[in-house]
XYZ file of C-alpha atoms in Angstrom:
115
model
C 99.690 132.702 129.339
C 97.987 129.647 130.926
C 95.265 129.668 128.275
C 97.873 129.617 125.510
C 99.630 126.572 127.015
C 96.293 124.774 127.354
C 95.460 125.564 123.734
C 98.819 124.175 122.587
C 98.263 120.962 124.575
C 94.741 120.561 123.140
C 96.006 121.066 119.566
C 98.815 118.534 120.114
C 96.371 115.977 121.516
C 94.047 116.486 118.550
C 96.946 116.022 116.144
C 98.048 112.806 117.857
C 94.547 111.329 117.976
C 93.928 112.407 114.379
C 97.073 110.662 113.195
C 95.996 107.397 114.805
C 92.510 107.508 113.329
C 93.842 108.546 109.938
C 96.087 105.485 109.876
C 93.317 102.984 110.670
C 92.504 100.830 107.656
C 88.870 99.943 107.152
C 87.131 97.588 104.765
C 85.673 100.483 102.792
C 89.187 101.557 101.830
C 90.162 97.996 100.937
C 87.025 97.388 98.899
C 87.354 100.715 97.137
C 90.835 99.816 95.947
C 89.577 96.507 94.553
C 86.527 97.755 92.621
C 88.496 97.831 89.345
C 89.301 94.129 89.916
C 85.715 92.849 89.889
C 85.746 91.796 86.224
C 88.964 89.833 86.666
C 87.819 88.251 89.929
C 84.649 86.998 88.265
C 85.887 86.002 84.840
C 89.669 86.060 84.645
C 91.372 87.419 81.554
C 93.639 90.440 81.554
C 93.959 92.358 84.817
C 93.113 96.056 84.383
C 95.883 98.498 85.227
C 93.615 100.275 87.717
C 93.122 96.962 89.502
C 96.867 96.465 89.896
C 97.155 100.051 91.054
C 94.620 99.283 93.783
C 96.390 96.086 94.822
C 99.720 97.921 94.966
C 98.041 100.652 96.990
C 96.885 98.065 99.527
C 100.414 96.741 99.783
C 101.696 100.259 100.423
C 99.059 100.740 103.152
C 100.136 97.554 104.945
C 102.964 99.067 106.997
C 102.342 97.361 110.346
C 101.177 93.955 111.531
C 97.842 95.524 112.511
C 97.495 97.013 109.010
C 98.241 93.674 107.340
C 95.778 91.860 109.599
C 93.079 94.458 108.960
C 93.544 94.211 105.200
C 93.575 90.406 105.411
C 90.321 90.353 107.397
C 88.682 92.690 104.896
C 89.847 90.529 101.982
C 88.625 87.398 103.773
C 85.182 88.902 104.362
C 85.020 90.123 100.777
C 86.008 86.699 99.437
C 83.293 84.993 101.471
C 80.544 87.439 100.492
C 81.411 88.155 96.864
C 79.009 86.505 94.439
C 80.646 85.108 91.347
C 84.173 85.224 92.774
C 86.505 82.630 91.276
C 88.804 81.678 94.194
C 91.739 80.911 91.903
C 91.482 84.401 90.398
C 91.539 85.979 93.868
C 94.590 83.951 94.868
C 96.453 84.759 91.667
C 95.655 88.485 91.598
C 98.738 89.769 93.474
C 101.062 87.731 91.248
C 99.297 88.965 88.110
C 100.046 92.495 89.331
C 103.699 91.654 89.951
C 103.618 91.783 93.737
C 103.776 89.317 96.595
C 101.712 89.360 99.740
C 102.389 87.107 102.736
C 99.049 85.257 102.532
C 96.425 83.943 100.126
C 93.254 85.872 99.481
C 90.827 83.204 100.624
C 88.045 82.456 103.081
C 90.220 79.981 104.998
C 93.131 82.260 105.922
C 93.832 82.860 109.617
C 94.555 86.585 109.563
C 95.768 86.547 113.167
C 98.783 84.476 112.049
C 100.039 87.284 109.807
C 102.959 89.313 111.076
């Protein structure tokens, strides 16, 4: 009986730890959602539907302050390292997709100020 209780505790601990790691947002996830946006970010024009789907997906992922800050930091790093990025296109992207985010996508944003 003691072995069964230990097994239950181990499984519960694994489930709890797994849920925390599954909820962590990384820059690979953020970048992956924005791949369909590259053409718009470089040259403007119409925003592809898949791009807006990715942007809306990021918004849905941003449930907590930590999530929003993580996404912001990833966007900030991407904006600073993306060759050919037109800053005005990056800033206007959420609006073009019909959503609002609480910060600009730019290299000058202080992500720690986001709640």
